Tab-separated table of C-alpha atoms in Angstrom:
chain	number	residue	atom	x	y	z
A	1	UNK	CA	-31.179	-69.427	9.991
A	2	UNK	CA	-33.002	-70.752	13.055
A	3	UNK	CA	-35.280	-74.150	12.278
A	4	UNK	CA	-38.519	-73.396	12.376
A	5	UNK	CA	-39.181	-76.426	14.413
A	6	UNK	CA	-37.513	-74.508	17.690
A	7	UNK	CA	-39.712	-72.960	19.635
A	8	UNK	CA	-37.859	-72.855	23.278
A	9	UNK	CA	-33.970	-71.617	22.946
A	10	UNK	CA	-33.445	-70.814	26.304
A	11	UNK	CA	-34.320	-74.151	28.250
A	12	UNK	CA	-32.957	-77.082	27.812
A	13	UNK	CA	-35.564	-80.439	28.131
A	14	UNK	CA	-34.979	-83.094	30.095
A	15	UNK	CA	-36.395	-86.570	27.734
A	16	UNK	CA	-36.682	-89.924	28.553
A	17	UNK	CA	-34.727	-92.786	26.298
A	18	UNK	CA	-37.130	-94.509	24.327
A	19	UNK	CA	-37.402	-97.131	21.828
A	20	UNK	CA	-38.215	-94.860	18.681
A	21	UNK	CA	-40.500	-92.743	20.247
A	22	UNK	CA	-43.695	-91.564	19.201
A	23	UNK	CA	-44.409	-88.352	16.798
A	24	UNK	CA	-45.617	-86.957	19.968
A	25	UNK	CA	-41.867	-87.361	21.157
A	26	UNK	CA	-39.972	-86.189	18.322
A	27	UNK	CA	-42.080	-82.871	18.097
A	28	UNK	CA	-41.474	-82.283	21.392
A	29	UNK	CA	-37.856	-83.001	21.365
A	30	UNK	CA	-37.665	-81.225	17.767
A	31	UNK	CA	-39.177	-78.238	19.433
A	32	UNK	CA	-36.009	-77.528	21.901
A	33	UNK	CA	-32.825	-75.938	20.574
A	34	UNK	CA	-30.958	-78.414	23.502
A	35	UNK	CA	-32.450	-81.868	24.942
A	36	UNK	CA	-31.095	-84.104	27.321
A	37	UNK	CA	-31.665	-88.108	26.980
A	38	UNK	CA	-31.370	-88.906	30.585
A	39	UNK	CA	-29.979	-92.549	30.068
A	40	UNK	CA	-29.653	-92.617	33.878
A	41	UNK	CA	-33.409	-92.728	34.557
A	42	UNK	CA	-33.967	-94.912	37.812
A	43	UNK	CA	-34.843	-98.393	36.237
A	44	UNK	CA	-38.891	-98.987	36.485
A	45	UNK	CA	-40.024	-101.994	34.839
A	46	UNK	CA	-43.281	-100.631	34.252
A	47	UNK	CA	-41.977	-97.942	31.785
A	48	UNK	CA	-42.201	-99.969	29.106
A	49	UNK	CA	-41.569	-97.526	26.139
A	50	UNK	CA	-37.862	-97.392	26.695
A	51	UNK	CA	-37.984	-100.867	24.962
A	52	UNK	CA	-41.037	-100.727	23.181
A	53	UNK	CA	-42.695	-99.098	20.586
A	54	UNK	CA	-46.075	-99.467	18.335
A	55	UNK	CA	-46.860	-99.714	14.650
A	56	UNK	CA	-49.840	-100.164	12.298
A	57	UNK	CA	-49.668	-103.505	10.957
A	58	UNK	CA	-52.825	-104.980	8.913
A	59	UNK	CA	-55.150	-105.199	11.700
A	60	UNK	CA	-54.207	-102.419	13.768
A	61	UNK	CA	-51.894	-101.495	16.679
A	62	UNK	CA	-49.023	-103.712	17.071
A	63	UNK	CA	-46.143	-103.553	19.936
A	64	UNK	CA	-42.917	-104.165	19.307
A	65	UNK	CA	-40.938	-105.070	22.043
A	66	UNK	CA	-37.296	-105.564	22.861
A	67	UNK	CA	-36.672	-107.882	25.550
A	68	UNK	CA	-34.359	-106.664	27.824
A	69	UNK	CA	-31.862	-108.383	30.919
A	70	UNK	CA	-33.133	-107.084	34.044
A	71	UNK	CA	-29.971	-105.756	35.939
A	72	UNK	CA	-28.743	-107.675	38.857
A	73	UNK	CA	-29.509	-105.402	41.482
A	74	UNK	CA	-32.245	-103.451	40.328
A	75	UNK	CA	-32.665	-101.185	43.677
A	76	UNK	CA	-30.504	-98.558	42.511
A	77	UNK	CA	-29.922	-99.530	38.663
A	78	UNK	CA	-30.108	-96.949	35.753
A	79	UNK	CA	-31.931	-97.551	32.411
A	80	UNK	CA	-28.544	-97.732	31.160
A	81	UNK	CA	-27.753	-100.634	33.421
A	82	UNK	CA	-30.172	-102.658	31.507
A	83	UNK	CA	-29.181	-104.720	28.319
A	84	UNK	CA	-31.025	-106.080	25.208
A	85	UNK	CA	-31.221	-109.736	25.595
A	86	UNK	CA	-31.437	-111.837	22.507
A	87	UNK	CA	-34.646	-113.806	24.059
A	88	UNK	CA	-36.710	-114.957	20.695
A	89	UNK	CA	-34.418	-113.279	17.574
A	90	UNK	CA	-36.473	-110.788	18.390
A	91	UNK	CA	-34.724	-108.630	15.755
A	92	UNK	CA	-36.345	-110.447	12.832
A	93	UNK	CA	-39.668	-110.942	14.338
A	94	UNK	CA	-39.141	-106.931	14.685
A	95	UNK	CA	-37.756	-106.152	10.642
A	96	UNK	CA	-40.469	-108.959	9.411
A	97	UNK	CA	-42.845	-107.164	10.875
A	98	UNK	CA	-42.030	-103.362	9.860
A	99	UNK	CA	-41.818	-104.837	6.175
A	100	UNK	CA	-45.231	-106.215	6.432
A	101	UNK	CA	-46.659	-103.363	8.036
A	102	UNK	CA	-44.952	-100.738	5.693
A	103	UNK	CA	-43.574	-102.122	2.953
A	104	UNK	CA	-46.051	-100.416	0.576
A	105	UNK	CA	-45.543	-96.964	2.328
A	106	UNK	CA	-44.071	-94.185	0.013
A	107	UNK	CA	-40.973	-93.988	1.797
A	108	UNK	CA	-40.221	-97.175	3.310
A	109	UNK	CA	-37.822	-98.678	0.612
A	110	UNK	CA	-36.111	-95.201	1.103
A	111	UNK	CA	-35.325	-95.266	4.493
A	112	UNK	CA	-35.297	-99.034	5.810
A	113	UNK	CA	-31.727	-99.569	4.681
A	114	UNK	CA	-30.559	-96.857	7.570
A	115	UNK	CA	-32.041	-99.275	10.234
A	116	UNK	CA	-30.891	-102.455	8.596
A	117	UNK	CA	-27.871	-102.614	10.602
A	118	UNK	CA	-30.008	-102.369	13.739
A	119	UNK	CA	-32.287	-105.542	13.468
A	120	UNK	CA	-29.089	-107.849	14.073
A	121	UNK	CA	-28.091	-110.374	17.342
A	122	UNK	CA	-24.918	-108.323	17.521
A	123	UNK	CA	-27.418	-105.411	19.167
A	124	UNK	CA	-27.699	-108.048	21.770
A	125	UNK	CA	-25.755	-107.837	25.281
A	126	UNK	CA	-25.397	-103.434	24.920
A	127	UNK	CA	-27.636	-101.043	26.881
A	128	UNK	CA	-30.983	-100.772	25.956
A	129	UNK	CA	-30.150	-97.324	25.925
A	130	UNK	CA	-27.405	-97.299	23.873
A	131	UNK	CA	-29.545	-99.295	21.339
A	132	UNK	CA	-31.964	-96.897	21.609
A	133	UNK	CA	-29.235	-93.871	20.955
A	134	UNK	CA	-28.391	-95.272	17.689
A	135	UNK	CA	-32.260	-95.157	16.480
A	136	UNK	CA	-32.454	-91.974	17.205
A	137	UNK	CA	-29.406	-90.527	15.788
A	138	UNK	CA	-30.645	-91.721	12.358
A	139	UNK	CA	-34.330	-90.597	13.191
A	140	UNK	CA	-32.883	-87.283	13.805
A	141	UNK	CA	-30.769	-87.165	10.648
A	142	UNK	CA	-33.885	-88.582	8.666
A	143	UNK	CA	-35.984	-85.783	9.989
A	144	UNK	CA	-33.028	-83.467	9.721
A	145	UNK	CA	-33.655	-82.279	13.182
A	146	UNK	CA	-31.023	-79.165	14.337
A	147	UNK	CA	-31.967	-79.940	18.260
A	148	UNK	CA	-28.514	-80.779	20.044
A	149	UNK	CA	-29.292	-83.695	21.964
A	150	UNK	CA	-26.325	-85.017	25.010
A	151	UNK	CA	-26.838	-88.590	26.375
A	152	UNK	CA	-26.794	-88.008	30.112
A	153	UNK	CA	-25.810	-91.445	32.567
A	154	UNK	CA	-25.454	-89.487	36.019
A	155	UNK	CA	-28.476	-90.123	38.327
A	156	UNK	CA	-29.170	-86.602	38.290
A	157	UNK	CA	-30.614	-84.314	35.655
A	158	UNK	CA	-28.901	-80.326	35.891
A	159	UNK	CA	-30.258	-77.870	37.446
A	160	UNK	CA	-32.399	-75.487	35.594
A	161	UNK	CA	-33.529	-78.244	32.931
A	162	UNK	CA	-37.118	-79.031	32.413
A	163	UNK	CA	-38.264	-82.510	33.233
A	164	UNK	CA	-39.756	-83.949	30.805
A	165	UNK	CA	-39.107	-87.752	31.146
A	166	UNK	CA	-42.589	-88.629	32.741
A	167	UNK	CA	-44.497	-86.260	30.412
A	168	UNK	CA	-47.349	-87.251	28.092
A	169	UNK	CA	-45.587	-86.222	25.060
A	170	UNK	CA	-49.580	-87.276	23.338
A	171	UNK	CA	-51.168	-83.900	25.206
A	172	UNK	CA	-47.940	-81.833	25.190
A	173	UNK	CA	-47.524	-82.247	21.225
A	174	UNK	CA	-51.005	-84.245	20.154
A	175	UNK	CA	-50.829	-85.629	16.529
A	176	UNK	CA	-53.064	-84.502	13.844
A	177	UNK	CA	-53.935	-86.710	11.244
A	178	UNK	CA	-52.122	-87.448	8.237
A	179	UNK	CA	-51.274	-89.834	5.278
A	180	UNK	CA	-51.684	-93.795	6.808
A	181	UNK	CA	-51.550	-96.416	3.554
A	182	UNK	CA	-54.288	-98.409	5.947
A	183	UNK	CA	-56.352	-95.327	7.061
A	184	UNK	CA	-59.428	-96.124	4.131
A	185	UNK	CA	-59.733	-99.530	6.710
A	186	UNK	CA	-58.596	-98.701	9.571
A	187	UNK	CA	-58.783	-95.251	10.138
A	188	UNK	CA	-56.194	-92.976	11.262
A	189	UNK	CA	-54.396	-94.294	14.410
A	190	UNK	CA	-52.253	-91.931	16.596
A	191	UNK	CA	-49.336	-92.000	19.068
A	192	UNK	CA	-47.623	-94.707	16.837
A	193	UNK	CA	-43.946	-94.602	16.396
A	194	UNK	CA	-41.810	-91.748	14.472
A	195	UNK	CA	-41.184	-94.536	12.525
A	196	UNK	CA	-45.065	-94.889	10.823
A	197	UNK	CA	-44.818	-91.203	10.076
A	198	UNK	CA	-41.360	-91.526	8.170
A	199	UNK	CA	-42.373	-94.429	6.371
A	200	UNK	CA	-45.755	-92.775	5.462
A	201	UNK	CA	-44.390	-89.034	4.867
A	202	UNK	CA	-40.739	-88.980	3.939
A	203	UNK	CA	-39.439	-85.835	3.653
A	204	UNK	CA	-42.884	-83.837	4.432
A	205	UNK	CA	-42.428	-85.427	7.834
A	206	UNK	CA	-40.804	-82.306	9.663
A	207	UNK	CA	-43.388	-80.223	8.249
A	208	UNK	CA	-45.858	-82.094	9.671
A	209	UNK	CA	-44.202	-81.783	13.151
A	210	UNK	CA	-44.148	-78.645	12.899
C-alpha cells in the first residue's frame, strides 16, 4: 500500500542538504516516492541552512548554527567538502538549548535520546553533510517516511530530476498551524525546524504533513 504522503511517483526531486530542515522541507521531500540529497551542491557561504536551523525557544525564533571549516579552495568546493568545526562546543550550546526550548513538549523525552549521539565533539572534523545525513535518517524513521532518498556527491544532478535545491520549500509546501507548547504567548511561528513539529506532535506529525 502506497503512503499517502506520495504524491509524485514518476519524478525524482532534486533537495538540498540541510541542517534538519524545515516542515516545509520534509513535506516536500515526504511528498516524492525518490529524492536526491545533492551533497555536491557548489559551496555558497551564503546558504546558510545547510548548517543551520531555527527553533522556538522562550522568546521566540532562535538559530542554531553549526560552525563549519571553510574548505581550502573554495572556487570549485562541494558542500561536502566542508567540515563541522568544533569552534565553541557548539554541540552543547545546541542540546542545552533544544532541552530548554522543548523539554515540556509532549514528545520530546520520546524522541531526544535518537539525537543524543549527535550533539558530541566526535561530530567534529566530518562533512557537514554527512552530519547532516545522519539527522535525517532518524527524522525520516521518526516520521516513518517511505521516500527513498540517495546521497548524491557528483557536481552534477541526473538528467530528468527536478531541481529543487534553491526552492522555497515555505510556498511550495506552506505550514498550517498546529500544536506549539508557547503558542498562548507567542503565537504560532512557522518555517521552524522538523524538529519543533516532532517534539510538539509525535506520532500525529506525518498526518500533519500530509
Amino acid at each position: 500500500m502506497q503512503n499517502p504522503l506520495i504524491i509524485h511517483n514518476d519524478v525524482t526531486a532534486a533537495l538540498p542538504p540541510l541542517y534538519c530542515g524545515s516542515c516545509s522541507y520534509y513535506a516536500v521531500l515526504a511528498s516524492y516516492s525518490r529524492v536526491i540529497i545533492h551533497d555536491g551542491m557548489r559551496f555558497d557561504k551564503r546558504f546558510k541552512s545547510v548548517h543551520r536551523t531555527s527553533i522556538a525557544d522562550t522568546r521566540g525564533v532562535l538559530d542554531l548554527t553549526v560552525p563549519v571549516a571553510k574548505p581550502q579552495h573554495s572556487l570549485n568546493a562541494q558542500w561536502s567538502d566542508v567540515t563541522v568545526s568544533p569552534h565553541g562546543g557548539w554541540w552543547n550550546i545546541h542540546l542545552t538549548a533544544l532541552e530548554s526550548a522543548y523539554g515540556r513538549t509532549p514528545f520530546f523525552e520520546y524522541y531526544i535520546d535518537d539525537f543524543l549521539p549527535l550533539f558530541k565533539e566526535d561530530m567534529c572534523g566530518m562533512p557537514i553533510t554527512d552530519y547532516n545525513a545522519a539527522f535525517d535518517a532518524i527524522i525520516r524513521r521518526l516520521l516513518g517516511l517511505s521516500t527513498e532518498v540517495e546521497h548524491l556527491t557528483a557536481p552534477e544532478l541526473p538528467s530528468g530530476s527536478e531541481d529543487l535545491r534553491k526552492a522555497d520549500f515555505s510556498t511550495l509546501a506552506p505550514v498550517t498551524p498546529y500544536y506549539q507548547v508557547r503558542a498562548d504567548r507567542l503565537g504560532f511561528i512557522p518555517n521552524l525546524s522538523i524538529l519543533d513539529l516532532l517534539f510538539n506532535l509525535g506520532t500525529e506529525a506525518p498526518l500533519h504533513l500530509l
